[in-house]
Coordinates of C-alpha atoms in Angstrom, one line a residue:
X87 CA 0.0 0.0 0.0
X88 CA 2.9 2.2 1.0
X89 CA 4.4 1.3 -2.3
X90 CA 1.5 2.1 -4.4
X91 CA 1.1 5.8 -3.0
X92 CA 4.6 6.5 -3.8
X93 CA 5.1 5.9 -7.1
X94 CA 3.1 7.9 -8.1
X95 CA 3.2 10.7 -5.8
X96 CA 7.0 10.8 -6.7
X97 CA 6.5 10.5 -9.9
X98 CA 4.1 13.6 -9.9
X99 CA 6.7 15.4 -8.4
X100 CA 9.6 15.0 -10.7
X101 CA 7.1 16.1 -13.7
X102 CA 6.3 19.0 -11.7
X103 CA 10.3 20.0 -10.6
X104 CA 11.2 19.2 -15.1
X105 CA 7.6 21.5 -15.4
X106 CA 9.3 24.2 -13.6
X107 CA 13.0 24.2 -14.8
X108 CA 11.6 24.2 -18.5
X109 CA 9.6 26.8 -17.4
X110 CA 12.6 28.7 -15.9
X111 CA 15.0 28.1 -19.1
X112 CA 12.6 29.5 -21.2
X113 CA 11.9 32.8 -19.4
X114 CA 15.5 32.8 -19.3
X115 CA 16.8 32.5 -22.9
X116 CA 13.5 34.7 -23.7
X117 CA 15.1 37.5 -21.1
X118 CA 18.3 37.3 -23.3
X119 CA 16.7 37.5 -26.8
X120 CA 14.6 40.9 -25.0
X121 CA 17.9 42.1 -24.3
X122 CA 19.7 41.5 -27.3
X123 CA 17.0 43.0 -29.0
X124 CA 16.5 45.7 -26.6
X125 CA 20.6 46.3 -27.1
X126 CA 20.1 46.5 -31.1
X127 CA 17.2 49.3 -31.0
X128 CA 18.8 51.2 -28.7
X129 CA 22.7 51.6 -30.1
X130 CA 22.8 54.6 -31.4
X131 CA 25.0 54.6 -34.6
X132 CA 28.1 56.1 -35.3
X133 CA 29.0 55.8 -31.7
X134 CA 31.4 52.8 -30.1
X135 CA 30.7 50.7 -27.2
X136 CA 33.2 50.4 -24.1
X137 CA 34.6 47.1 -25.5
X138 CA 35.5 48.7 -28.9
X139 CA 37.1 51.0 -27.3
X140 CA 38.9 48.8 -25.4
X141 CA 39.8 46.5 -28.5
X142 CA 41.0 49.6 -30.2
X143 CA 38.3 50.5 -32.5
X144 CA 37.9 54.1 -33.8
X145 CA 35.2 55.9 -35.8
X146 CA 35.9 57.3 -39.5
X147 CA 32.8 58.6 -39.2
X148 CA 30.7 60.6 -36.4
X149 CA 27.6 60.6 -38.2
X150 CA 28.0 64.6 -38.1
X151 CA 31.0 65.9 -39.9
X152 CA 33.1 65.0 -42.4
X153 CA 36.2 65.2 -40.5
X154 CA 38.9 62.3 -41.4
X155 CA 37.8 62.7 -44.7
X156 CA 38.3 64.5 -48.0
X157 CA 38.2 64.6 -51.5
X158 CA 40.8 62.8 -53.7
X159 CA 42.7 65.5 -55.4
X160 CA 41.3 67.9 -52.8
X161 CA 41.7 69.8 -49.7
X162 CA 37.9 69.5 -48.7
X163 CA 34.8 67.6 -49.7
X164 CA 32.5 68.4 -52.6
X165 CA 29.5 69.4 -50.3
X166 CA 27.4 69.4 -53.8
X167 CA 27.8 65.7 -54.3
X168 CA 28.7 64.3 -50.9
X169 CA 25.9 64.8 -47.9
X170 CA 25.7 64.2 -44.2
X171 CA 22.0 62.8 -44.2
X172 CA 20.3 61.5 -41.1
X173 CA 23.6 60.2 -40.1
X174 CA 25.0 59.0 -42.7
X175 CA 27.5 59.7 -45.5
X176 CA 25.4 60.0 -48.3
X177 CA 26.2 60.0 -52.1
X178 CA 23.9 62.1 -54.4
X179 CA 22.9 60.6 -57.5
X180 CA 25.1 62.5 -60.0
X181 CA 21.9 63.0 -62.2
X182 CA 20.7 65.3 -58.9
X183 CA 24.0 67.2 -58.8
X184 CA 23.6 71.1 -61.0
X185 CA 25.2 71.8 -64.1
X186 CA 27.5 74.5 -63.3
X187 CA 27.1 78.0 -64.6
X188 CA 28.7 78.0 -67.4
X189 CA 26.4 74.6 -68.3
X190 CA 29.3 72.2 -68.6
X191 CA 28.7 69.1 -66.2
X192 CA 29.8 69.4 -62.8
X193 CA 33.0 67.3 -62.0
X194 CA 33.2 64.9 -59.3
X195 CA 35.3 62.5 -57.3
X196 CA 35.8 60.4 -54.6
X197 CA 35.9 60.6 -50.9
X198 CA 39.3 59.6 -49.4
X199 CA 40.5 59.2 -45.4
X200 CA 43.1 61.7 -44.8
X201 CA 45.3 59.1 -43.0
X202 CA 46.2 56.0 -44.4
X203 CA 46.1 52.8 -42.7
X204 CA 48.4 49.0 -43.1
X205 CA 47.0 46.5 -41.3
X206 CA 43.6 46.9 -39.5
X207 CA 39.8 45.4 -39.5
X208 CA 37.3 48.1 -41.2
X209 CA 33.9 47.9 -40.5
X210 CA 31.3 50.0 -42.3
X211 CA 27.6 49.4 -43.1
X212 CA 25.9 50.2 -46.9
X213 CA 22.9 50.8 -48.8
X214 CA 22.1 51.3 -52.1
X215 CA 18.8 51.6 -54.2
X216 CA 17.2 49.3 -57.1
X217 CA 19.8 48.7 -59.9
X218 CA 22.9 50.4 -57.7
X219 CA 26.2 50.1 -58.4
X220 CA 29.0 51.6 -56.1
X221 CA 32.3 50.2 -54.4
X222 CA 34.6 50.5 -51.1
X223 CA 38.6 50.9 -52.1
X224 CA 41.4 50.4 -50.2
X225 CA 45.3 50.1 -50.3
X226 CA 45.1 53.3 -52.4
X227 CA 48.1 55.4 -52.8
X228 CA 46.6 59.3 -54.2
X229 CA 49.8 59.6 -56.3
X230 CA 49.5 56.2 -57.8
X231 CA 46.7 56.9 -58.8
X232 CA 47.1 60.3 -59.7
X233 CA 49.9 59.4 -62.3
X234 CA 48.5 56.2 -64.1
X235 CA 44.5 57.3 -63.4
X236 CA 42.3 60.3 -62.8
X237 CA 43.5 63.4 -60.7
X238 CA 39.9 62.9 -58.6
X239 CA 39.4 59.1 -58.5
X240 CA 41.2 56.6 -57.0
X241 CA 42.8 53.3 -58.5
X242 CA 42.8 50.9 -55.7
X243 CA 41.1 47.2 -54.3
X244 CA 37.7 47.6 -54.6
X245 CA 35.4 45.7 -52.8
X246 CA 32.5 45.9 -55.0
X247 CA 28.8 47.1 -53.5
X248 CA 26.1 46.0 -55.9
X249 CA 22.2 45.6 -56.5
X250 CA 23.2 41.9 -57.6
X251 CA 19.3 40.7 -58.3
X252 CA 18.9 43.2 -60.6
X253 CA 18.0 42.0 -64.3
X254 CA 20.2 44.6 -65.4
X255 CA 23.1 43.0 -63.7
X256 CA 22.0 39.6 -62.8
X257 CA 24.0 36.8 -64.7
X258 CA 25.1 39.3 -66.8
X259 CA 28.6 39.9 -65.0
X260 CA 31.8 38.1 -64.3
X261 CA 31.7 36.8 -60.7
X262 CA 34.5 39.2 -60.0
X263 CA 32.1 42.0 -60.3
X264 CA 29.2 41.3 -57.9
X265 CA 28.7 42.3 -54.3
X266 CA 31.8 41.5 -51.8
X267 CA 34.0 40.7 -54.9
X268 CA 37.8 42.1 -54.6
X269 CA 36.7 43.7 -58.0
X270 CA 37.9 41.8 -61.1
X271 CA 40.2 39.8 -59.4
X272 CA 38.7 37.3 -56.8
X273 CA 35.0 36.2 -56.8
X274 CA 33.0 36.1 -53.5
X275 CA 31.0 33.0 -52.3
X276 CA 28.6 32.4 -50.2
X277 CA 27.5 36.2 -50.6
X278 CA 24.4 37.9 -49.7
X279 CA 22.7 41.1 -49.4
X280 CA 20.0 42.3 -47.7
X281 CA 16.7 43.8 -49.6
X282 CA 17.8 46.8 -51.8
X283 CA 17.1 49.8 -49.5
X284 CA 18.3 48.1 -46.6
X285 CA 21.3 48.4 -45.1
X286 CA 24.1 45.5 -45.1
X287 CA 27.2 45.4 -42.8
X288 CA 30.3 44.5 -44.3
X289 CA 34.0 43.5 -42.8
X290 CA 37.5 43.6 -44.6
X291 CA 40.6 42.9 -42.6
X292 CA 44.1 43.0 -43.6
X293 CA 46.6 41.1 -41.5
X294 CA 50.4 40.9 -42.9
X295 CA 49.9 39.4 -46.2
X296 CA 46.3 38.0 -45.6
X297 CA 43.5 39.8 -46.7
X298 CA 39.3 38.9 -46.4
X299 CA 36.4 40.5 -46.9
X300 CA 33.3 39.4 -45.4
X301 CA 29.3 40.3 -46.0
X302 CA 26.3 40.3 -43.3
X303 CA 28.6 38.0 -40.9
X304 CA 30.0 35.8 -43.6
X305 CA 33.2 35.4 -45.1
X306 CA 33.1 35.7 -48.6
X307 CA 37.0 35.6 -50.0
X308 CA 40.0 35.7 -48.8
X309 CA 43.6 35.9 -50.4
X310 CA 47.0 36.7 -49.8
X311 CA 49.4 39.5 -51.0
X312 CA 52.2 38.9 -53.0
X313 CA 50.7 35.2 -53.7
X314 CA 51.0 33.8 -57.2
X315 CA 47.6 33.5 -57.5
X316 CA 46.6 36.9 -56.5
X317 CA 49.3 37.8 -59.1
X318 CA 47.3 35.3 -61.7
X319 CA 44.3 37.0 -60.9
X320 CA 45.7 40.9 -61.3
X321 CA 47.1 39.7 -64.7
X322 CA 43.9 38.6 -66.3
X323 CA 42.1 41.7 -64.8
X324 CA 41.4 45.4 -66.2
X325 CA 44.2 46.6 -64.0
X326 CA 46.7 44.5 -65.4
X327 CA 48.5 47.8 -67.2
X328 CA 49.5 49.0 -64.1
X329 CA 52.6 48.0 -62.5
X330 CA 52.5 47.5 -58.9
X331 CA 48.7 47.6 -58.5
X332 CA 48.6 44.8 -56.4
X333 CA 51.6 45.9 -53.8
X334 CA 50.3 46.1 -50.3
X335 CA 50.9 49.6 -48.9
X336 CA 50.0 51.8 -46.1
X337 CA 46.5 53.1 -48.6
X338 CA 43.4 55.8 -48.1
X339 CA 40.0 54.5 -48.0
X340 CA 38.0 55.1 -50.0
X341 CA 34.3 56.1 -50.8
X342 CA 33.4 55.6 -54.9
X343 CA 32.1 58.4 -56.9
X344 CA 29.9 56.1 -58.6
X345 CA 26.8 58.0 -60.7
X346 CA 24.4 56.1 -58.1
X347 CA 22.7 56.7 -54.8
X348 CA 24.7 55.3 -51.9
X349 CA 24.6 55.8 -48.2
X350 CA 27.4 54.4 -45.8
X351 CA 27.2 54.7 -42.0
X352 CA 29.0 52.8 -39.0
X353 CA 31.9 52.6 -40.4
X354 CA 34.8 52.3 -37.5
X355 CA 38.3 50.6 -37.8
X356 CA 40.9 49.2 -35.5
X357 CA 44.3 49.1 -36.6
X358 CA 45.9 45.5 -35.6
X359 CA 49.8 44.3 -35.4
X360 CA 50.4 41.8 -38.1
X361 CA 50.2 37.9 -37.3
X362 CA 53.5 36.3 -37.3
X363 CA 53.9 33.8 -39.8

């Protein structure tokens, strides 16, 4: 008789002890996902948290000013073609920039870091619209580019920022030319975007010799500097004509003055101390 109560009275007990600790782990990992979601609509952007700061992390952009930045070939920043909007760095559409007076079109160009930078992980977040086409650069030297390119735009790795679903693009390119591409040299995989009109978050980090860009959390190529392949690569590509193109060098980066709508935002960097091999 004894035996018979406690079965299942014990029983009854242990389903209502698991009842309670499933209970508990549930509130609990929902409590985290509040947070992290709590954590995400609150940062504000354009700022840095007290860990980046601690891991070294600096803004090129404080949402506000252009400071840390100018145009290539230029002491300041073509205000008619280049816009702080809503926090952002914005790039007109060059169909909305005016003529000027004497009617000729108005001349653009890029938007260049004043100081240059070696090794380091760059952060920055896009957006473009339907059918946009625009591009990141980096390891630019100005008078490389200068003396075997345009005085205003830079000749430099591009990491390639794309409206890749597009039918005017869309199976219509080489894979060294859509989104997260090291342009005309080394295809991405694995790569996508958000919606157009959304913004993605993109990652490139250069580390002695090794190089990788990465896309919305994934890592989409990577390659090495002064490899045989990268050299392959450079050698089958449009830049091929220019000597030394693909040296590593303490480079600018770069903004494209591409005749699309762009907006950048978010974008930090923290300079690292090369690997050893």
């Amino acid at each position: 008789m004894i035996s018979t109560l406690f079965k299942p009275t014990c029983f009854s007990f242990l389903m209502l002890l698991l009842t309670l600790l499933l209970s508990s782990c549930k509130e609990s990992v929902a409590k985290k996902s509040q947070d992290l979601a709590h954590q995400a609509i609150n940062k504000e952007d354009n700022t840095l948290s007290d860990s980046e700061i601690n891991k070294g992390w600096k803004l090129l952009f404080d949402g506000k000013t252009f400071d840390g930045w100018r145009g290539m070939g230029r002491n300041d920043v073509q205000n008619e073609l280049w816009k702080i909007d809503n926090g952002t760095i914005r790039k007109l559409n060059s169909e909305e920039v005016a003529p000027l007076p004497d009617g000729k079109a108005f001349e653009g160009g890029d938007l260049i870091t004043i100081k240059t930078y070696a090794n380091y992980e760059l952060y920055f977040e896009w957006k473009i619209l339907k059918a946009g086409n625009t591009g990141l650069k980096y390891n630019v030297s100005e008078a490389f580019s200068q003396k075997h390119g345009s005085q205003y735009s830079a000749l430099g790795f591009e990491y390639q920022l794309l409206d890749d679903a597009d039918t005017l693009y869309a199976g219509k390119l080489k894979p060294t030319q859509y989104t997260g591409s090291l342009y005309d040299m080394v295809p991405p995989k694995n790569a996508k975007t958000n919606p157009v009109g959304t913004f993605n978050s993109s990652r490139i980090l250069i580390n002695g010799n090794h190089a990788e860009h990465w896309l919305n959390g994934i890592k989409v190529l990577e390659y090495e500097f002064g490899s045989k392949h990268l050299d392959s690569l450079f050698k089958m590509s449009k830049y091929n004509d220019y000597r030394n193109f693909i040296d590593k060098r303490s480079g600018h980066i770069v903004l494209q003055n591409h005749k699309d709508d762009a907006w950048f935002k978010n974008i930090k960097i923290r300079e690292i101390t090369p690997s050893p091999k």
